[in-house]
mmCIF file of C-alpha atoms in Angstrom:
data_model
loop_
_atom_site.group_PDB
_atom_site.id
_atom_site.type_symbol
_atom_site.label_atom_id
_atom_site.label_comp_id
_atom_site.label_asym_id
_atom_site.label_seq_id
_atom_site.Cartn_x
_atom_site.Cartn_y
_atom_site.Cartn_z
ATOM 1 C CA UNK A 269 5.337 -3.394 36.136
ATOM 2 C CA UNK A 270 6.339 -6.353 34.007
ATOM 3 C CA UNK A 271 10.054 -5.633 34.063
ATOM 4 C CA UNK A 272 12.112 -7.582 36.612
ATOM 5 C CA UNK A 273 12.248 -5.949 40.024
ATOM 6 C CA UNK A 274 16.009 -6.390 39.831
ATOM 7 C CA UNK A 275 16.294 -3.657 37.185
ATOM 8 C CA UNK A 276 14.347 -1.153 39.260
ATOM 9 C CA UNK A 277 16.412 -2.055 42.299
ATOM 10 C CA UNK A 278 19.562 -1.331 40.298
ATOM 11 C CA UNK A 279 18.349 2.207 39.671
ATOM 12 C CA UNK A 280 17.655 2.926 43.324
ATOM 13 C CA UNK A 281 20.749 1.141 44.588
ATOM 14 C CA UNK A 282 23.204 3.224 42.590
ATOM 15 C CA UNK A 283 24.243 5.177 45.667
ATOM 16 C CA UNK A 284 25.819 1.973 46.980
ATOM 17 C CA UNK A 285 26.929 0.679 43.617
ATOM 18 C CA UNK A 286 29.684 -1.552 44.879
ATOM 19 C CA UNK A 287 27.757 -3.303 47.623
ATOM 20 C CA UNK A 288 27.143 -7.012 47.509
ATOM 21 C CA UNK A 289 23.470 -6.190 48.126
ATOM 22 C CA UNK A 290 23.288 -4.605 44.657
ATOM 23 C CA UNK A 291 24.553 -7.762 42.997
ATOM 24 C CA UNK A 292 22.029 -9.813 44.946
ATOM 25 C CA UNK A 293 19.134 -7.553 43.926
ATOM 26 C CA UNK A 294 20.075 -7.350 40.262
ATOM 27 C CA UNK A 295 20.422 -11.099 39.983
ATOM 28 C CA UNK A 296 16.921 -11.754 41.175
ATOM 29 C CA UNK A 297 14.976 -12.039 38.000
ATOM 30 C CA UNK A 298 48.549 -8.048 32.920
ATOM 31 C CA UNK A 299 50.752 -5.479 34.442
ATOM 32 C CA UNK A 300 54.440 -4.516 34.499
ATOM 33 C CA UNK A 301 54.837 -7.103 37.219
ATOM 34 C CA UNK A 302 51.586 -8.955 37.715
ATOM 35 C CA UNK A 303 51.132 -10.460 41.148
ATOM 36 C CA UNK A 304 49.226 -13.237 39.454
ATOM 37 C CA UNK A 305 52.247 -14.432 37.507
ATOM 38 C CA UNK A 306 55.398 -12.630 38.539
ATOM 39 C CA UNK A 307 55.415 -11.914 42.234
ATOM 40 C CA UNK A 308 57.067 -8.984 43.982
ATOM 41 C CA UNK A 309 59.294 -6.512 42.189
ATOM 42 C CA UNK A 310 62.429 -7.330 44.125
ATOM 43 C CA UNK A 311 63.172 -6.897 47.789
ATOM 44 C CA UNK A 312 62.557 -3.537 49.391
ATOM 45 C CA UNK A 313 63.532 -2.220 52.823
ATOM 46 C CA UNK A 314 60.956 -2.416 55.583
ATOM 47 C CA UNK A 315 58.686 0.595 55.314
ATOM 48 C CA UNK A 316 56.657 2.598 57.787
ATOM 49 C CA UNK A 317 53.049 3.424 57.009
ATOM 50 C CA UNK A 318 52.020 6.921 56.064
ATOM 51 C CA UNK A 319 49.958 8.974 58.465
ATOM 52 C CA UNK A 320 46.244 9.456 57.848
ATOM 53 C CA UNK A 321 46.881 13.080 56.853
ATOM 54 C CA UNK A 322 49.612 12.090 54.392
ATOM 55 C CA UNK A 323 47.421 9.433 52.800
ATOM 56 C CA UNK A 324 44.487 11.811 52.340
ATOM 57 C CA UNK A 325 46.735 14.169 50.401
ATOM 58 C CA UNK A 326 47.548 11.351 47.972
ATOM 59 C CA UNK A 327 44.048 10.178 47.064
ATOM 60 C CA UNK A 328 42.317 11.662 44.018
ATOM 61 C CA UNK A 329 40.210 14.765 44.541
ATOM 62 C CA UNK A 330 37.594 16.712 42.582
ATOM 63 C CA UNK A 331 39.052 18.215 39.408
ATOM 64 C CA UNK A 332 41.871 15.684 39.121
ATOM 65 C CA UNK A 333 40.144 13.071 36.930
ATOM 66 C CA UNK A 334 39.026 14.457 33.541
ATOM 67 C CA UNK A 335 35.417 13.547 32.787
ATOM 68 C CA UNK A 336 34.640 12.416 36.342
ATOM 69 C CA UNK A 337 33.220 13.875 39.524
ATOM 70 C CA UNK A 338 35.155 12.853 42.630
ATOM 71 C CA UNK A 339 33.805 12.927 46.162
ATOM 72 C CA UNK A 340 33.103 10.874 49.275
ATOM 73 C CA UNK A 341 31.843 7.305 48.871
ATOM 74 C CA UNK A 342 28.064 7.504 49.097
ATOM 75 C CA UNK A 343 26.919 5.204 51.860
ATOM 76 C CA UNK A 344 30.500 4.779 53.046
ATOM 77 C CA UNK A 345 32.834 1.792 52.944
ATOM 78 C CA UNK A 346 31.519 -1.176 54.967
ATOM 79 C CA UNK A 347 33.380 -2.282 58.067
ATOM 80 C CA UNK A 348 35.704 -5.217 57.455
ATOM 81 C CA UNK A 349 33.768 -7.457 59.854
ATOM 82 C CA UNK A 350 30.534 -6.749 57.929
ATOM 83 C CA UNK A 351 31.897 -8.175 54.655
ATOM 84 C CA UNK A 352 32.514 -11.918 54.730
ATOM 85 C CA UNK A 353 32.721 -14.647 52.118
ATOM 86 C CA UNK A 354 31.340 -18.064 52.985
ATOM 87 C CA UNK A 355 34.820 -19.432 52.255
ATOM 88 C CA UNK A 356 37.460 -17.368 54.074
ATOM 89 C CA UNK A 357 39.974 -17.737 51.249
ATOM 90 C CA UNK A 358 37.669 -15.598 49.082
ATOM 91 C CA UNK A 359 37.458 -12.737 51.612
ATOM 92 C CA UNK A 360 40.141 -10.669 49.805
ATOM 93 C CA UNK A 361 38.010 -10.606 46.647
ATOM 94 C CA UNK A 362 34.902 -9.458 48.455
ATOM 95 C CA UNK A 363 36.976 -6.839 50.271
ATOM 96 C CA UNK A 364 38.358 -5.471 46.991
ATOM 97 C CA UNK A 365 34.916 -5.383 45.354
ATOM 98 C CA UNK A 366 33.386 -3.434 48.244
ATOM 99 C CA UNK A 367 36.259 -0.975 48.732
ATOM 100 C CA UNK A 368 37.674 -2.577 51.871
ATOM 101 C CA UNK A 369 41.479 -2.405 51.989
ATOM 102 C CA UNK A 370 43.158 -5.836 51.706
ATOM 103 C CA UNK A 371 45.153 -7.271 54.584
ATOM 104 C CA UNK A 372 45.952 -5.225 57.686
ATOM 105 C CA UNK A 373 46.576 -1.585 56.762
ATOM 106 C CA UNK A 374 47.680 0.979 59.310
ATOM 107 C CA UNK A 375 45.526 3.685 57.682
ATOM 108 C CA UNK A 376 43.139 3.870 54.740
ATOM 109 C CA UNK A 377 40.888 6.349 52.950
ATOM 110 C CA UNK A 378 38.428 6.171 50.046
ATOM 111 C CA UNK A 379 36.852 8.268 47.286
ATOM 112 C CA UNK A 380 34.187 7.685 44.634
ATOM 113 C CA UNK A 381 34.756 8.756 41.026
ATOM 114 C CA UNK A 382 31.574 8.980 38.926
ATOM 115 C CA UNK A 383 31.791 9.397 35.169
ATOM 116 C CA UNK A 384 29.926 12.396 33.769
ATOM 117 C CA UNK A 385 26.771 11.439 31.896
ATOM 118 C CA UNK A 386 27.353 10.962 28.187
ATOM 119 C CA UNK A 387 23.856 12.104 27.144
ATOM 120 C CA UNK A 388 21.377 14.492 28.751
ATOM 121 C CA UNK A 389 18.278 12.964 30.298
ATOM 122 C CA UNK A 390 14.743 14.311 30.553
ATOM 123 C CA UNK A 391 14.622 15.688 34.077
ATOM 124 C CA UNK A 392 10.930 16.491 33.711
ATOM 125 C CA UNK A 393 9.958 12.851 33.966
ATOM 126 C CA UNK A 394 11.153 10.521 36.684
ATOM 127 C CA UNK A 395 12.115 6.977 35.843
ATOM 128 C CA UNK A 396 9.291 5.652 38.000
ATOM 129 C CA UNK A 397 6.713 7.528 35.893
ATOM 130 C CA UNK A 398 7.786 6.011 32.597
ATOM 131 C CA UNK A 399 6.101 3.078 30.892
ATOM 132 C CA UNK A 400 8.018 -0.180 30.983
ATOM 133 C CA UNK A 401 9.717 0.184 27.604
ATOM 134 C CA UNK A 402 10.649 3.836 28.037
ATOM 135 C CA UNK A 403 11.702 3.197 31.610
ATOM 136 C CA UNK A 404 14.261 0.659 30.496
ATOM 137 C CA UNK A 405 15.613 2.863 27.700
ATOM 138 C CA UNK A 406 15.895 5.869 30.008
ATOM 139 C CA UNK A 407 17.493 3.754 32.698
ATOM 140 C CA UNK A 408 20.119 2.390 30.310
ATOM 141 C CA UNK A 409 21.036 5.914 29.249
ATOM 142 C CA UNK A 410 21.133 7.382 32.727
ATOM 143 C CA UNK A 411 23.125 4.504 34.202
ATOM 144 C CA UNK A 412 25.597 4.019 31.318
ATOM 145 C CA UNK A 413 28.526 5.468 33.214
ATOM 146 C CA UNK A 414 31.388 4.079 35.246
ATOM 147 C CA UNK A 415 31.334 4.460 39.003
ATOM 148 C CA UNK A 416 34.625 3.623 40.665
ATOM 149 C CA UNK A 417 35.470 3.419 44.336
ATOM 150 C CA UNK A 418 39.151 4.053 45.071
ATOM 151 C CA UNK A 419 40.655 3.001 48.383
ATOM 152 C CA UNK A 420 44.209 3.873 49.362
ATOM 153 C CA UNK A 421 45.791 1.974 52.237
ATOM 154 C CA UNK A 422 49.251 2.294 53.762
ATOM 155 C CA UNK A 423 51.041 -0.548 55.543
ATOM 156 C CA UNK A 424 53.985 -1.168 57.831
ATOM 157 C CA UNK A 425 56.730 -3.512 56.681
ATOM 158 C CA UNK A 426 55.671 -5.937 53.967
ATOM 159 C CA UNK A 427 51.962 -5.583 54.704
ATOM 160 C CA UNK A 428 51.200 -4.166 51.248
ATOM 161 C CA UNK A 429 52.906 -7.089 49.518
ATOM 162 C CA UNK A 430 51.002 -9.560 51.684
ATOM 163 C CA UNK A 431 47.705 -7.805 51.004
ATOM 164 C CA UNK A 432 48.211 -7.904 47.257
ATOM 165 C CA UNK A 433 49.342 -11.509 47.358
ATOM 166 C CA UNK A 434 46.166 -12.469 49.258
ATOM 167 C CA UNK A 435 44.034 -10.974 46.472
ATOM 168 C CA UNK A 436 46.089 -12.677 43.754
ATOM 169 C CA UNK A 437 45.878 -16.047 45.502
ATOM 170 C CA UNK A 438 42.114 -15.650 45.991
ATOM 171 C CA UNK A 439 41.564 -14.984 42.264
ATOM 172 C CA UNK A 440 42.965 -18.429 41.534
ATOM 173 C CA UNK A 441 41.423 -20.227 44.505
ATOM 174 C CA UNK A 442 37.925 -18.806 43.949
ATOM 175 C CA UNK A 443 37.721 -19.013 40.151
ATOM 176 C CA UNK A 444 34.666 -21.246 40.432
ATOM 177 C CA UNK A 445 32.739 -18.536 42.260
ATOM 178 C CA UNK A 446 31.814 -17.828 45.858
ATOM 179 C CA UNK A 447 29.026 -16.568 48.081
ATOM 180 C CA UNK A 448 29.189 -13.906 50.742
ATOM 181 C CA UNK A 449 27.334 -11.471 52.937
ATOM 182 C CA UNK A 450 27.490 -7.714 53.479
ATOM 183 C CA UNK A 451 25.561 -6.175 56.345
ATOM 184 C CA UNK A 452 23.262 -9.191 56.422
ATOM 185 C CA UNK A 453 22.563 -9.183 52.666
ATOM 186 C CA UNK A 454 23.584 -12.394 50.905
ATOM 187 C CA UNK A 455 24.945 -12.555 47.379
ATOM 188 C CA UNK A 456 26.691 -14.917 45.009
ATOM 189 C CA UNK A 457 29.290 -14.762 42.269
ATOM 190 C CA UNK A 458 29.336 -17.715 39.893
ATOM 191 C CA UNK A 459 32.852 -17.163 38.520
ATOM 192 C CA UNK A 460 36.016 -15.141 39.018
ATOM 193 C CA UNK A 461 38.544 -14.469 36.250
ATOM 194 C CA UNK A 462 41.862 -12.657 36.222
ATOM 195 C CA UNK A 463 42.096 -9.746 33.776
ATOM 196 C CA UNK A 464 44.957 -7.773 32.315
ATOM 197 C CA UNK A 465 45.847 -5.089 34.822
ATOM 198 C CA UNK A 466 46.785 -1.478 34.140
ATOM 199 C CA UNK A 467 50.544 -1.964 34.448
ATOM 200 C CA UNK A 468 50.886 0.875 36.963
ATOM 201 C CA UNK A 469 52.770 0.653 40.242
ATOM 202 C CA UNK A 470 55.242 -2.014 41.335
ATOM 203 C CA UNK A 471 52.879 -4.969 40.922
ATOM 204 C CA UNK A 472 49.163 -5.422 40.390
ATOM 205 C CA UNK A 473 46.315 -7.834 39.881
ATOM 206 C CA UNK A 474 42.942 -7.275 38.195
ATOM 207 C CA UNK A 475 39.887 -9.508 38.125
ATOM 208 C CA UNK A 476 36.200 -9.766 37.291
ATOM 209 C CA UNK A 477 33.626 -11.375 39.574
ATOM 210 C CA UNK A 478 30.411 -12.298 37.755
ATOM 211 C CA UNK A 479 26.947 -13.352 38.853
ATOM 212 C CA UNK A 480 25.337 -15.289 36.003
ATOM 213 C CA UNK A 481 22.322 -16.869 37.680
ATOM 214 C CA UNK A 482 19.457 -14.447 37.065
ATOM 215 C CA UNK A 483 17.168 -13.415 34.221
ATOM 216 C CA UNK A 484 19.239 -10.270 33.619
ATOM 217 C CA UNK A 485 22.183 -12.275 32.284
ATOM 218 C CA UNK A 486 25.820 -11.933 33.406
ATOM 219 C CA UNK A 487 26.384 -9.170 35.953
ATOM 220 C CA UNK A 488 30.136 -8.464 36.205
ATOM 221 C CA UNK A 489 31.996 -6.338 38.725
ATOM 222 C CA UNK A 490 35.588 -5.328 38.000
ATOM 223 C CA UNK A 491 38.406 -4.677 40.456
ATOM 224 C CA UNK A 492 42.131 -4.035 40.450
ATOM 225 C CA UNK A 493 44.663 -3.784 43.268
ATOM 226 C CA UNK A 494 47.972 -2.006 42.645
ATOM 227 C CA UNK A 495 50.978 -1.764 44.940
ATOM 228 C CA UNK A 496 52.961 1.461 45.028
ATOM 229 C CA UNK A 497 55.700 0.735 47.551
ATOM 230 C CA UNK A 498 53.951 0.156 50.869
ATOM 231 C CA UNK A 499 50.667 1.667 49.653
ATOM 232 C CA UNK A 500 47.882 -0.312 47.973
ATOM 233 C CA UNK A 501 45.402 1.335 45.628
ATOM 234 C CA UNK A 502 42.206 -0.675 45.246
ATOM 235 C CA UNK A 503 39.809 0.165 42.422
ATOM 236 C CA UNK A 504 36.323 -1.314 42.005
ATOM 237 C CA UNK A 505 34.106 -0.302 39.099
ATOM 238 C CA UNK A 506 30.510 -0.949 38.112
ATOM 239 C CA UNK A 507 28.515 0.288 35.102
ATOM 240 C CA UNK A 508 24.858 -0.680 35.423
ATOM 241 C CA UNK A 509 23.951 0.639 31.962
ATOM 242 C CA UNK A 510 26.685 -1.480 30.384
ATOM 243 C CA UNK A 511 25.370 -4.513 32.248
ATOM 244 C CA UNK A 512 21.847 -3.926 30.962
ATOM 245 C CA UNK A 513 23.112 -3.393 27.396
ATOM 246 C CA UNK A 514 25.341 -6.482 27.639
ATOM 247 C CA UNK A 515 28.263 -4.171 26.845
ATOM 248 C CA UNK A 516 31.797 -4.820 28.073
ATOM 249 C CA UNK A 517 33.425 -2.376 30.482
ATOM 250 C CA UNK A 518 36.503 -2.381 32.723
ATOM 251 C CA UNK A 519 37.970 -0.577 35.706
ATOM 252 C CA UNK A 520 38.001 3.101 34.718
ATOM 253 C CA UNK A 521 41.362 3.821 33.068
ATOM 254 C CA UNK A 522 41.247 7.616 33.641
ATOM 255 C CA UNK A 523 40.745 7.028 37.364
ATOM 256 C CA UNK A 524 43.713 4.666 37.592
ATOM 257 C CA UNK A 525 45.885 7.059 35.551
ATOM 258 C CA UNK A 526 45.048 10.024 37.772
ATOM 259 C CA UNK A 527 45.548 8.099 40.996
ATOM 260 C CA UNK A 528 48.804 6.501 39.854
ATOM 261 C CA UNK A 529 50.179 9.949 38.963
ATOM 262 C CA UNK A 530 49.645 11.108 42.542
ATOM 263 C CA UNK A 531 51.453 8.073 43.933
ATOM 264 C CA UNK A 532 54.662 8.464 41.884
#
């Protein structure tokens, strides 16, 4: 087919939408108290991490996010030692983008929230059977939905504050972009920019990491990390259809709202 192999790869890679490998393949052809500007919301007593069972009760579940299906992360969250930036100071960004909990959590758990399709698609014809033009149109429709990975992590002491601070510091330090590897697959982001965060929790930081080197144009990934006491909620969202349509998108607000409500 004449269309860039990166587009077709995007369609088949959707089950691991937040992997650095996806970004590599496709590129072939403020808050109530923002960690980026305000720091911690006062001193708090040393805290003890939640148990694994307690944390699992707090993460979003099916039926709790209107307009979204919630379930396990397809393909799973990569092991921390399998996700590395070429420059160590950028590791926290790559962790957040791939659903790895920042810092050194005592326990963590993850879910994937997938937006319901806005328009019905023709199930009688697979994307691979379509001609180039129709393939692209069908792909844009079928992939124009937000997919968000949510990771909750609980920390002892001030571990949550340190984890959030590491992400905030990395947004500034790595604004010019960075390269990294996940499970042996190399990828590159050409720029990182802080975004206005949701304003939930005690403090938060949001950012976009963009790859702007390929024929497909800018390919942005969006992430936000929010501290609720000694728990960090990390959100990472991708919308492949929006990328292909050059349409702006952000971390899914309904997902953040639903998760924040469970952490109050």
